Amino acid sequence: MDTTRLTHDREDPNPQPFWEGCERGVLLVQICEACRARRMPPRPMCPRCRSLESRWQETSGRGTIWSFVVPHPPLLPAYTAVAPYNVIVVALEEDENIRYVGNLVTSADASLGEVDPATIRIGEPVRVVFARVEDVTLPRWVRR
Amino acid sequence: MPGAWQWTRPAGMLRPVDEIAMLTRRYMHEYGATRDHLANVALAFRKHANRNPDAMMRDRPLTRDEYMAARWISEPLCLFDNCLETDGALAVVITSAERARDLPHPPAFLHSFAQGLPQQHQPMINFFCDDPLRGPAWSCAARLWERSDFRPGDIPVAQIYDAFSPLIPLSLEGYGFCDRGEGAAYTDGGALEWPDGRLPTNTSGGGMSEAYVHGFNLILEGVRQIRGTSVCQVDDATACLVTSGEGVPTSALVLRR
Ligand SMILES: [Zn+2]
């Protein structure tokens, strides 16, 4: 699947720890050193207290489906090939305001289109898995 | 893949419609909104376009059955939940009230104007913040009404940015025409339809059925309502709300006679 042009931004230093976490098989979240608020997507300043001090924390890797869509063509060719597939937003178990975008799959390396979209429900419990796609590792989600 | 897109594009969330469909599904789940509510929006604007000689959809009536049978673009949004694609050129002349007195056409006065976006906002992918269904319209509306002699209840006609049908219920809530979660139900009973609806909206057909000129055609229709020259002219159009898009950093204005 040709996603070369769709993978992460190696120029921007802020998200690099997140992607490095994926390489190691852990789902990370950025957390403010001053007020402990988590934030996603990563950015230099805490939106609650404006502190510039932050670190990365390992998450449970578990969450629930907050919403989902099922894209149909016209899409980019690599995605047309697996459409209709699902895209889900997952709310993190330990902090419902931290959400990740991904796909519900049957296993880490399965095709994006394998889960029957008609079976997907908001609120379903899921856990993270990691898929190697060309030169990057992407978080995906399986039912638990 | 720069910036925010790195969090969405690899999963195949490629298009604006996928991003708004994600919020729409959540909105439906939280408030019991249905595709029938979205059809209310699409059908109302199409009816207006069918009266408008300049509308791309002038000769293309749309039924609820056709809406329900339309192909998916990004579930839960179908073809008719999307705006048109249009090449167009439009212009608005802004001048002083004094200068406008001598002009051949009656002016529409810029009564109130505001811009807004909420804290933690991510354009189009507003599902990362604490309260994703409270979008920029809410921030914009607070300033708009603060600077206005009109209140939502005083507004007889509106032009609301409609790149996607669900932006209408979200905007109706944000601009205070109803309470939170009631925007979908608000569209029932022909509420958005000229001439008898309680808030005739996008009276030239809007982005979904007149033309999609990035919302600029909504400003022109707002001016026509104030001048009394719309093809769906609302009686006693003392003021008209015109908004830009919900879900992105936004703006709105109130035009008056
Ligand atoms: Zn903080």
mmCIF file of C-alpha atoms and ligand atoms in Angstrom:
data_model
loop_
_atom_site.group_PDB
_atom_site.id
_atom_site.type_symbol
_atom_site.label_atom_id
_atom_site.label_comp_id
_atom_site.label_asym_id
_atom_site.label_seq_id
_atom_site.Cartn_x
_atom_site.Cartn_y
_atom_site.Cartn_z
ATOM 1 C CA MET A 1 0.000 0.000 0.000
ATOM 2 C CA ASP A 2 1.573 3.249 -1.096
ATOM 3 C CA THR A 3 1.337 5.594 1.855
ATOM 4 C CA THR A 4 4.822 7.035 1.515
ATOM 5 C CA ARG A 5 3.526 10.529 1.069
ATOM 6 C CA LEU A 6 0.987 10.163 3.837
ATOM 7 C CA THR A 7 3.254 9.295 6.710
ATOM 8 C CA HIS A 8 4.472 11.488 9.474
ATOM 9 C CA ASP A 9 6.347 14.757 9.426
ATOM 10 C CA ARG A 10 10.039 14.233 10.092
ATOM 11 C CA GLU A 11 10.754 17.966 9.970
ATOM 12 C CA ASP A 12 8.645 18.851 13.008
ATOM 13 C CA PRO A 13 10.377 17.879 16.297
ATOM 14 C CA ASN A 14 7.191 17.913 18.417
ATOM 15 C CA PRO A 15 5.641 14.605 17.345
ATOM 16 C CA GLN A 16 8.859 12.598 16.948
ATOM 17 C CA PRO A 17 8.668 10.905 20.397
ATOM 18 C CA PHE A 18 5.159 9.694 19.553
ATOM 19 C CA TRP A 19 6.333 8.013 16.358
ATOM 20 C CA GLU A 20 9.406 6.609 18.086
ATOM 21 C CA GLY A 21 7.041 5.113 20.678
ATOM 22 C CA CYS A 22 5.136 3.390 17.886
ATOM 23 C CA GLU A 23 8.426 1.905 16.649
ATOM 24 C CA ARG A 24 8.916 0.423 20.142
ATOM 25 C CA GLY A 25 5.314 -0.794 20.326
ATOM 26 C CA VAL A 26 4.019 1.690 22.917
ATOM 27 C CA LEU A 27 1.301 4.296 22.531
ATOM 28 C CA LEU A 28 2.461 7.559 24.081
ATOM 29 C CA VAL A 29 0.757 10.772 25.082
ATOM 30 C CA GLN A 30 2.296 14.157 25.781
ATOM 31 C CA ILE A 31 1.750 15.413 29.335
ATOM 32 C CA CYS A 32 2.329 18.847 30.868
ATOM 33 C CA GLU A 33 5.020 18.894 33.559
ATOM 34 C CA ALA A 34 3.348 21.820 35.323
ATOM 35 C CA CYS A 35 -0.363 20.898 35.465
ATOM 36 C CA ARG A 36 -0.286 17.226 34.345
ATOM 37 C CA ALA A 37 -2.858 17.784 31.601
ATOM 38 C CA ARG A 38 -2.448 15.401 28.699
ATOM 39 C CA ARG A 39 -2.594 16.753 25.169
ATOM 40 C CA MET A 40 -2.995 15.332 21.692
ATOM 41 C CA PRO A 41 -1.904 16.202 19.029
ATOM 42 C CA PRO A 42 1.484 17.159 20.490
ATOM 43 C CA ARG A 43 2.483 20.814 20.553
ATOM 44 C CA PRO A 44 5.012 22.995 22.370
ATOM 45 C CA MET A 45 2.653 24.745 24.828
ATOM 46 C CA CYS A 46 0.096 23.388 27.288
ATOM 47 C CA PRO A 47 -3.372 24.681 26.302
ATOM 48 C CA ARG A 48 -4.442 24.801 29.970
ATOM 49 C CA CYS A 49 -1.541 26.468 31.787
ATOM 50 C CA ARG A 50 0.761 27.600 28.968
ATOM 51 C CA SER A 51 3.760 25.780 30.365
ATOM 52 C CA LEU A 52 6.419 24.874 27.818
ATOM 53 C CA GLU A 53 7.619 21.942 29.930
ATOM 54 C CA SER A 54 6.308 18.559 28.876
ATOM 55 C CA ARG A 55 7.226 14.900 28.754
ATOM 56 C CA TRP A 56 5.889 11.741 27.168
ATOM 57 C CA GLN A 57 3.942 9.160 29.113
ATOM 58 C CA GLU A 58 3.072 5.608 28.226
ATOM 59 C CA THR A 59 -0.670 4.994 27.923
ATOM 60 C CA SER A 60 -2.737 1.891 28.628
ATOM 61 C CA GLY A 61 -3.120 1.432 24.882
ATOM 62 C CA ARG A 62 -6.814 0.821 25.547
ATOM 63 C CA GLY A 63 -9.798 2.910 24.640
ATOM 64 C CA THR A 64 -13.292 2.989 23.215
ATOM 65 C CA ILE A 65 -14.583 3.955 19.794
ATOM 66 C CA TRP A 66 -15.705 7.607 19.990
ATOM 67 C CA SER A 67 -16.897 7.812 16.383
ATOM 68 C CA PHE A 68 -16.210 6.246 13.006
ATOM 69 C CA VAL A 69 -16.702 6.820 9.299
ATOM 70 C CA VAL A 70 -16.690 4.590 6.243
ATOM 71 C CA PRO A 71 -15.088 6.347 3.264
ATOM 72 C CA HIS A 72 -16.121 5.370 -0.249
ATOM 73 C CA PRO A 73 -14.426 6.391 -3.518
ATOM 74 C CA PRO A 74 -13.358 8.745 -4.986
ATOM 75 C CA LEU A 75 -10.238 8.256 -2.853
ATOM 76 C CA LEU A 76 -6.509 8.021 -3.491
ATOM 77 C CA PRO A 77 -5.711 4.792 -5.377
ATOM 78 C CA ALA A 78 -4.146 2.940 -2.434
ATOM 79 C CA TYR A 79 -7.273 3.565 -0.365
ATOM 80 C CA THR A 80 -9.717 2.896 -3.202
ATOM 81 C CA ALA A 81 -8.198 -0.587 -3.353
ATOM 82 C CA VAL A 82 -9.387 -1.394 0.189
ATOM 83 C CA ALA A 83 -12.596 0.713 0.288
ATOM 84 C CA PRO A 84 -15.025 0.746 1.878
ATOM 85 C CA TYR A 85 -12.896 0.686 5.025
ATOM 86 C CA ASN A 86 -13.362 2.229 8.436
ATOM 87 C CA VAL A 87 -11.645 5.144 10.119
ATOM 88 C CA ILE A 88 -12.219 5.358 13.859
ATOM 89 C CA VAL A 89 -11.549 7.917 16.572
ATOM 90 C CA VAL A 90 -10.567 6.216 19.826
ATOM 91 C CA ALA A 91 -10.976 7.879 23.220
ATOM 92 C CA LEU A 92 -8.230 6.807 25.598
ATOM 93 C CA GLU A 93 -9.377 4.723 28.567
ATOM 94 C CA GLU A 94 -7.620 6.840 31.207
ATOM 95 C CA ASP A 95 -8.558 10.226 29.678
ATOM 96 C CA GLU A 96 -11.617 10.455 27.443
ATOM 97 C CA ASN A 97 -10.475 13.807 26.038
ATOM 98 C CA ILE A 98 -7.381 12.224 24.515
ATOM 99 C CA ARG A 99 -8.318 10.782 21.151
ATOM 100 C CA TYR A 100 -6.443 9.056 18.358
ATOM 101 C CA VAL A 101 -7.447 8.507 14.748
ATOM 102 C CA GLY A 102 -6.847 5.042 13.324
ATOM 103 C CA ASN A 103 -8.448 1.973 11.799
ATOM 104 C CA LEU A 104 -10.264 -0.955 13.366
ATOM 105 C CA VAL A 105 -8.542 -4.049 12.000
ATOM 106 C CA THR A 106 -8.724 -7.793 12.634
ATOM 107 C CA SER A 107 -4.961 -7.938 13.328
ATOM 108 C CA ALA A 108 -2.019 -5.536 13.098
ATOM 109 C CA ASP A 109 -1.149 -6.316 9.510
ATOM 110 C CA ALA A 110 -4.639 -7.039 8.181
ATOM 111 C CA SER A 111 -6.157 -5.032 5.350
ATOM 112 C CA LEU A 112 -8.069 -1.905 6.400
ATOM 113 C CA GLY A 113 -11.230 -3.233 4.803
ATOM 114 C CA GLU A 114 -11.575 -6.516 6.690
ATOM 115 C CA VAL A 115 -13.903 -5.471 9.508
ATOM 116 C CA ASP A 116 -17.525 -5.335 8.352
ATOM 117 C CA PRO A 117 -18.459 -1.668 8.862
ATOM 118 C CA ALA A 118 -22.027 -2.670 9.775
ATOM 119 C CA THR A 119 -20.699 -4.323 12.943
ATOM 120 C CA ILE A 120 -18.883 -1.263 14.312
ATOM 121 C CA ARG A 121 -20.447 0.566 17.269
ATOM 122 C CA ILE A 122 -19.583 3.738 19.145
ATOM 123 C CA GLY A 123 -18.393 2.733 22.599
ATOM 124 C CA GLU A 124 -16.772 -0.554 21.546
ATOM 125 C CA PRO A 125 -13.645 -1.355 23.584
ATOM 126 C CA VAL A 126 -10.455 -1.555 21.559
ATOM 127 C CA ARG A 127 -6.713 -1.875 22.125
ATOM 128 C CA VAL A 128 -3.786 -0.603 20.116
ATOM 129 C CA VAL A 129 -1.648 -2.698 17.773
ATOM 130 C CA PHE A 130 1.169 -1.491 15.571
ATOM 131 C CA ALA A 131 1.494 -1.982 11.829
ATOM 132 C CA ARG A 132 4.681 -1.513 9.883
ATOM 133 C CA VAL A 133 3.774 0.363 6.700
ATOM 134 C CA GLU A 134 6.794 0.910 4.489
ATOM 135 C CA ASP A 135 9.242 2.954 6.568
ATOM 136 C CA VAL A 136 6.926 3.915 9.439
ATOM 137 C CA THR A 137 4.946 2.229 12.201
ATOM 138 C CA LEU A 138 1.309 3.250 12.567
ATOM 139 C CA PRO A 139 -1.024 2.617 15.504
ATOM 140 C CA ARG A 140 -4.133 0.626 14.626
ATOM 141 C CA TRP A 141 -6.848 -0.881 16.792
ATOM 142 C CA VAL A 142 -8.363 -4.298 17.408
ATOM 143 C CA ARG A 143 -11.436 -5.288 19.405
ATOM 144 C CA ARG A 144 -10.842 -6.469 22.980
ATOM 145 C CA MET B 1 2.691 15.040 5.541
ATOM 146 C CA PRO B 2 2.943 18.233 7.615
ATOM 147 C CA GLY B 3 1.189 19.285 10.780
ATOM 148 C CA ALA B 4 -2.161 17.938 11.857
ATOM 149 C CA TRP B 5 -2.638 15.756 8.789
ATOM 150 C CA GLN B 6 -0.052 13.250 10.050
ATOM 151 C CA TRP B 7 -2.626 12.185 12.682
ATOM 152 C CA THR B 8 -5.419 11.488 10.214
ATOM 153 C CA ARG B 9 -4.315 10.944 6.622
ATOM 154 C CA PRO B 10 -2.424 7.643 7.089
ATOM 155 C CA ALA B 11 -5.646 6.064 8.425
ATOM 156 C CA GLY B 12 -7.410 6.986 5.206
ATOM 157 C CA MET B 13 -9.167 10.072 6.517
ATOM 158 C CA LEU B 14 -8.308 11.875 3.321
ATOM 159 C CA ARG B 15 -11.000 14.410 2.525
ATOM 160 C CA PRO B 16 -12.931 17.156 4.282
ATOM 161 C CA VAL B 17 -16.064 14.995 3.990
ATOM 162 C CA ASP B 18 -14.372 12.232 6.020
ATOM 163 C CA GLU B 19 -13.484 14.724 8.745
ATOM 164 C CA ILE B 20 -16.972 16.200 8.999
ATOM 165 C CA ALA B 21 -18.586 12.754 8.758
ATOM 166 C CA MET B 22 -16.651 11.786 11.901
ATOM 167 C CA LEU B 23 -18.180 14.670 13.868
ATOM 168 C CA THR B 24 -21.566 13.944 12.309
ATOM 169 C CA ARG B 25 -21.597 10.308 13.464
ATOM 170 C CA ARG B 26 -20.783 11.437 17.007
ATOM 171 C CA TYR B 27 -23.460 14.144 16.821
ATOM 172 C CA MET B 28 -26.044 11.584 15.706
ATOM 173 C CA HIS B 29 -25.005 9.271 18.540
ATOM 174 C CA GLU B 30 -25.177 11.937 21.240
ATOM 175 C CA TYR B 31 -28.383 13.662 20.195
ATOM 176 C CA GLY B 32 -30.400 11.161 18.201
ATOM 177 C CA ALA B 33 -30.015 13.033 14.932
ATOM 178 C CA THR B 34 -30.817 10.978 11.832
ATOM 179 C CA ARG B 35 -30.300 11.006 8.084
ATOM 180 C CA ASP B 36 -33.835 12.351 7.801
ATOM 181 C CA HIS B 37 -32.644 15.503 9.542
ATOM 182 C CA LEU B 38 -29.768 15.867 7.086
ATOM 183 C CA ALA B 39 -32.225 15.287 4.242
ATOM 184 C CA ASN B 40 -34.343 18.141 5.614
ATOM 185 C CA VAL B 41 -31.364 20.413 4.986
ATOM 186 C CA ALA B 42 -30.543 19.102 1.505
ATOM 187 C CA LEU B 43 -34.162 19.184 0.338
ATOM 188 C CA ALA B 44 -34.851 22.683 1.657
ATOM 189 C CA PHE B 45 -31.868 24.161 -0.152
ATOM 190 C CA ARG B 46 -32.708 22.274 -3.339
ATOM 191 C CA LYS B 47 -36.253 23.644 -3.311
ATOM 192 C CA HIS B 48 -34.862 27.162 -3.091
ATOM 193 C CA ALA B 49 -32.400 26.467 -5.922
ATOM 194 C CA ASN B 50 -35.248 25.178 -8.084
ATOM 195 C CA ARG B 51 -36.654 28.742 -8.026
ATOM 196 C CA ASN B 52 -33.301 30.379 -8.742
ATOM 197 C CA PRO B 53 -32.454 30.856 -12.446
ATOM 198 C CA ASP B 54 -28.752 31.176 -11.575
ATOM 199 C CA ALA B 55 -28.563 27.981 -9.515
ATOM 200 C CA MET B 56 -26.635 24.995 -10.848
ATOM 201 C CA MET B 57 -29.465 22.774 -9.585
ATOM 202 C CA ARG B 58 -32.245 24.973 -10.998
ATOM 203 C CA ASP B 59 -33.704 22.115 -13.047
ATOM 204 C CA ARG B 60 -32.855 19.226 -10.733
ATOM 205 C CA PRO B 61 -35.544 18.590 -8.127
ATOM 206 C CA LEU B 62 -34.572 16.258 -5.282
ATOM 207 C CA THR B 63 -36.864 13.893 -3.386
ATOM 208 C CA ARG B 64 -36.346 12.293 -0.008
ATOM 209 C CA ASP B 65 -36.275 8.866 -1.669
ATOM 210 C CA GLU B 66 -33.518 10.009 -4.024
ATOM 211 C CA TYR B 67 -31.586 11.376 -1.068
ATOM 212 C CA MET B 68 -31.901 8.099 0.835
ATOM 213 C CA ALA B 69 -30.873 6.052 -2.219
ATOM 214 C CA ALA B 70 -27.846 8.191 -3.077
ATOM 215 C CA ARG B 71 -24.386 6.685 -3.028
ATOM 216 C CA TRP B 72 -22.227 7.073 0.056
ATOM 217 C CA ILE B 73 -19.282 9.427 0.043
ATOM 218 C CA SER B 74 -18.244 8.893 3.641
ATOM 219 C CA GLU B 75 -20.812 7.129 5.831
ATOM 220 C CA PRO B 76 -22.901 8.593 7.407
ATOM 221 C CA LEU B 77 -22.757 11.266 4.666
ATOM 222 C CA CYS B 78 -24.063 10.621 1.148
ATOM 223 C CA LEU B 79 -23.660 12.483 -2.116
ATOM 224 C CA PHE B 80 -26.405 15.009 -1.319
ATOM 225 C CA ASP B 81 -24.843 15.948 2.027
ATOM 226 C CA ASN B 82 -21.994 17.521 0.066
ATOM 227 C CA CYS B 83 -21.783 20.905 -1.610
ATOM 228 C CA LEU B 84 -21.316 21.384 -5.332
ATOM 229 C CA GLU B 85 -18.052 22.171 -7.075
ATOM 230 C CA THR B 86 -18.187 25.454 -8.903
ATOM 231 C CA ASP B 87 -15.977 27.878 -10.745
ATOM 232 C CA GLY B 88 -17.459 31.292 -10.177
ATOM 233 C CA ALA B 89 -16.691 34.943 -9.650
ATOM 234 C CA LEU B 90 -18.652 37.224 -7.350
ATOM 235 C CA ALA B 91 -18.094 40.687 -5.958
ATOM 236 C CA VAL B 92 -19.309 42.760 -3.053
ATOM 237 C CA VAL B 93 -18.816 46.535 -2.916
ATOM 238 C CA ILE B 94 -18.349 47.960 0.567
ATOM 239 C CA THR B 95 -18.673 51.701 1.057
ATOM 240 C CA SER B 96 -19.792 54.201 3.688
ATOM 241 C CA ALA B 97 -23.465 54.519 4.614
ATOM 242 C CA GLU B 98 -23.310 58.123 3.453
ATOM 243 C CA ARG B 99 -21.962 57.249 0.018
ATOM 244 C CA ALA B 100 -24.480 54.427 -0.331
ATOM 245 C CA ARG B 101 -27.404 56.856 -0.169
ATOM 246 C CA ASP B 102 -26.729 58.020 -3.733
ATOM 247 C CA LEU B 103 -26.318 54.576 -5.242
ATOM 248 C CA PRO B 104 -28.971 53.064 -7.521
ATOM 249 C CA HIS B 105 -29.639 49.982 -5.351
ATOM 250 C CA PRO B 106 -30.704 50.023 -1.720
ATOM 251 C CA PRO B 107 -27.750 49.069 0.484
ATOM 252 C CA ALA B 108 -27.523 46.253 3.000
ATOM 253 C CA PHE B 109 -25.954 47.657 6.148
ATOM 254 C CA LEU B 110 -23.236 45.722 7.932
ATOM 255 C CA HIS B 111 -24.768 45.678 11.380
ATOM 256 C CA SER B 112 -22.522 43.262 13.265
ATOM 257 C CA PHE B 113 -19.439 41.241 12.420
ATOM 258 C CA ALA B 114 -17.326 38.747 14.352
ATOM 259 C CA GLN B 115 -14.669 36.102 13.976
ATOM 260 C CA GLY B 116 -14.038 33.222 16.340
ATOM 261 C CA LEU B 117 -12.351 29.978 17.174
ATOM 262 C CA PRO B 118 -12.274 28.059 20.451
ATOM 263 C CA GLN B 119 -9.308 26.992 22.533
ATOM 264 C CA GLN B 120 -7.545 23.800 21.351
ATOM 265 C CA HIS B 121 -9.212 24.052 17.968
ATOM 266 C CA GLN B 122 -7.898 21.914 15.119
ATOM 267 C CA PRO B 123 -9.401 22.999 11.782
ATOM 268 C CA MET B 124 -11.720 20.326 10.346
ATOM 269 C CA ILE B 125 -10.559 17.716 12.863
ATOM 270 C CA ASN B 126 -12.100 19.260 15.941
ATOM 271 C CA PHE B 127 -12.427 15.873 17.642
ATOM 272 C CA PHE B 128 -9.192 16.294 19.580
ATOM 273 C CA CYS B 129 -10.465 19.038 21.918
ATOM 274 C CA ASP B 130 -12.443 18.669 25.148
ATOM 275 C CA ASP B 131 -15.807 19.468 23.564
ATOM 276 C CA PRO B 132 -15.749 18.648 19.849
ATOM 277 C CA LEU B 133 -19.420 19.409 19.198
ATOM 278 C CA ARG B 134 -19.012 22.952 20.459
ATOM 279 C CA GLY B 135 -17.221 24.381 17.450
ATOM 280 C CA PRO B 136 -16.037 27.809 16.355
ATOM 281 C CA ALA B 137 -19.616 28.989 15.680
ATOM 282 C CA TRP B 138 -20.103 29.225 19.440
ATOM 283 C CA SER B 139 -17.081 31.488 19.902
ATOM 284 C CA CYS B 140 -18.025 33.614 16.909
ATOM 285 C CA ALA B 141 -21.674 33.890 17.974
ATOM 286 C CA ALA B 142 -20.790 35.225 21.425
ATOM 287 C CA ARG B 143 -19.080 38.240 19.867
ATOM 288 C CA LEU B 144 -21.548 38.621 17.021
ATOM 289 C CA TRP B 145 -24.598 38.953 19.270
ATOM 290 C CA GLU B 146 -22.728 41.047 21.828
ATOM 291 C CA ARG B 147 -22.241 43.667 19.104
ATOM 292 C CA SER B 148 -25.752 43.337 17.664
ATOM 293 C CA ASP B 149 -29.111 44.956 18.395
ATOM 294 C CA PHE B 150 -30.728 41.845 16.937
ATOM 295 C CA ARG B 151 -30.895 38.527 18.783
ATOM 296 C CA PRO B 152 -31.270 35.122 17.123
ATOM 297 C CA GLY B 153 -35.026 35.300 17.688
ATOM 298 C CA ASP B 154 -35.162 38.577 15.725
ATOM 299 C CA ILE B 155 -33.525 37.094 12.634
ATOM 300 C CA PRO B 156 -36.128 36.189 9.966
ATOM 301 C CA VAL B 157 -33.773 34.674 7.369
ATOM 302 C CA ALA B 158 -30.290 33.150 7.374
ATOM 303 C CA GLN B 159 -27.529 32.117 4.983
ATOM 304 C CA ILE B 160 -25.483 29.434 6.736
ATOM 305 C CA TYR B 161 -22.306 27.983 5.272
ATOM 306 C CA ASP B 162 -23.140 24.532 3.941
ATOM 307 C CA ALA B 163 -20.145 22.705 2.529
ATOM 308 C CA PHE B 164 -21.812 19.735 4.282
ATOM 309 C CA SER B 165 -25.397 19.364 5.498
ATOM 310 C CA PRO B 166 -24.500 18.654 9.165
ATOM 311 C CA LEU B 167 -22.921 22.104 9.431
ATOM 312 C CA ILE B 168 -26.458 23.495 9.468
ATOM 313 C CA PRO B 169 -27.672 21.872 12.734
ATOM 314 C CA LEU B 170 -24.273 22.550 14.316
ATOM 315 C CA SER B 171 -24.470 26.211 13.261
ATOM 316 C CA LEU B 172 -28.105 26.598 14.368
ATOM 317 C CA GLU B 173 -26.952 25.544 17.833
ATOM 318 C CA GLY B 174 -23.790 27.636 17.797
ATOM 319 C CA TYR B 175 -25.573 30.817 16.724
ATOM 320 C CA GLY B 176 -28.300 30.301 19.309
ATOM 321 C CA PHE B 177 -31.383 29.490 17.235
ATOM 322 C CA CYS B 178 -31.934 26.478 19.479
ATOM 323 C CA ASP B 179 -30.292 24.735 22.407
ATOM 324 C CA ARG B 180 -27.393 22.366 22.160
ATOM 325 C CA GLY B 181 -28.397 19.039 20.624
ATOM 326 C CA GLU B 182 -31.605 20.470 19.160
ATOM 327 C CA GLY B 183 -30.232 21.620 15.806
ATOM 328 C CA ALA B 184 -31.265 18.478 13.961
ATOM 329 C CA ALA B 185 -34.833 18.489 15.303
ATOM 330 C CA TYR B 186 -35.017 22.211 14.515
ATOM 331 C CA THR B 187 -34.946 21.335 10.802
ATOM 332 C CA ASP B 188 -38.182 19.301 11.049
ATOM 333 C CA GLY B 189 -41.498 20.536 9.679
ATOM 334 C CA GLY B 190 -39.906 22.508 6.855
ATOM 335 C CA ALA B 191 -38.306 24.960 9.293
ATOM 336 C CA LEU B 192 -35.579 25.938 6.838
ATOM 337 C CA GLU B 193 -37.903 26.260 3.834
ATOM 338 C CA TRP B 194 -39.211 29.395 2.191
ATOM 339 C CA PRO B 195 -41.848 30.764 2.554
ATOM 340 C CA ASP B 196 -43.411 29.205 5.644
ATOM 341 C CA GLY B 197 -40.479 27.883 7.662
ATOM 342 C CA ARG B 198 -39.559 29.577 10.899
ATOM 343 C CA LEU B 199 -36.068 30.347 9.559
ATOM 344 C CA PRO B 200 -35.843 30.198 5.756
ATOM 345 C CA THR B 201 -32.171 29.339 5.210
ATOM 346 C CA ASN B 202 -29.931 29.456 2.138
ATOM 347 C CA THR B 203 -32.741 30.967 0.131
ATOM 348 C CA SER B 204 -30.814 30.903 -3.158
ATOM 349 C CA GLY B 205 -29.886 27.233 -2.731
ATOM 350 C CA GLY B 206 -26.614 27.731 -0.862
ATOM 351 C CA GLY B 207 -23.392 25.872 -1.486
ATOM 352 C CA MET B 208 -25.264 22.596 -1.793
ATOM 353 C CA SER B 209 -27.643 23.602 -4.583
ATOM 354 C CA GLU B 210 -26.937 27.089 -5.962
ATOM 355 C CA ALA B 211 -23.139 27.033 -6.305
ATOM 356 C CA TYR B 212 -20.165 26.480 -4.083
ATOM 357 C CA VAL B 213 -18.179 29.688 -4.278
ATOM 358 C CA HIS B 214 -16.679 29.125 -0.844
ATOM 359 C CA GLY B 215 -19.672 30.679 0.845
ATOM 360 C CA PHE B 216 -19.310 34.011 -0.878
ATOM 361 C CA ASN B 217 -22.615 33.503 -2.702
ATOM 362 C CA LEU B 218 -24.260 33.406 0.726
ATOM 363 C CA ILE B 219 -23.231 37.033 1.248
ATOM 364 C CA LEU B 220 -24.820 38.014 -2.064
ATOM 365 C CA GLU B 221 -28.055 36.262 -1.146
ATOM 366 C CA GLY B 222 -28.023 38.011 2.224
ATOM 367 C CA VAL B 223 -27.800 41.343 0.407
ATOM 368 C CA ARG B 224 -30.649 40.355 -1.925
ATOM 369 C CA GLN B 225 -32.880 39.492 1.041
ATOM 370 C CA ILE B 226 -32.247 42.908 2.585
ATOM 371 C CA ARG B 227 -32.882 44.628 -0.763
ATOM 372 C CA GLY B 228 -36.021 42.602 -1.372
ATOM 373 C CA THR B 229 -34.785 40.976 -4.579
ATOM 374 C CA SER B 230 -34.408 37.300 -3.655
ATOM 375 C CA VAL B 231 -36.215 34.609 -5.654
ATOM 376 C CA CYS B 232 -37.308 33.344 -2.234
ATOM 377 C CA GLN B 233 -37.952 36.725 -0.689
ATOM 378 C CA VAL B 234 -38.839 36.642 2.991
ATOM 379 C CA ASP B 235 -41.486 39.142 4.054
ATOM 380 C CA ASP B 236 -40.114 41.917 6.204
ATOM 381 C CA ALA B 237 -36.470 40.822 5.939
ATOM 382 C CA THR B 238 -35.218 43.370 8.451
ATOM 383 C CA ALA B 239 -32.007 41.422 9.108
ATOM 384 C CA CYS B 240 -30.143 38.434 7.736
ATOM 385 C CA LEU B 241 -27.458 36.288 9.352
ATOM 386 C CA VAL B 242 -24.628 35.192 7.045
ATOM 387 C CA THR B 243 -22.059 32.731 8.358
ATOM 388 C CA SER B 244 -18.894 31.115 7.165
ATOM 389 C CA GLY B 245 -18.002 27.530 7.904
ATOM 390 C CA GLU B 246 -18.493 25.709 11.176
ATOM 391 C CA GLY B 247 -15.629 23.380 12.023
ATOM 392 C CA VAL B 248 -12.908 25.816 10.990
ATOM 393 C CA PRO B 249 -11.848 29.244 12.296
ATOM 394 C CA THR B 250 -14.955 31.154 11.312
ATOM 395 C CA SER B 251 -16.768 34.461 10.961
ATOM 396 C CA ALA B 252 -20.294 35.761 10.604
ATOM 397 C CA LEU B 253 -22.177 38.959 9.944
ATOM 398 C CA VAL B 254 -25.606 40.394 10.465
ATOM 399 C CA LEU B 255 -26.914 42.456 7.567
ATOM 400 C CA ARG B 256 -29.816 44.828 8.088
ATOM 401 C CA ARG B 257 -31.926 47.267 6.124
HETATM 402 ZN ZN ZN C 1 -0.268 22.573 31.812
#
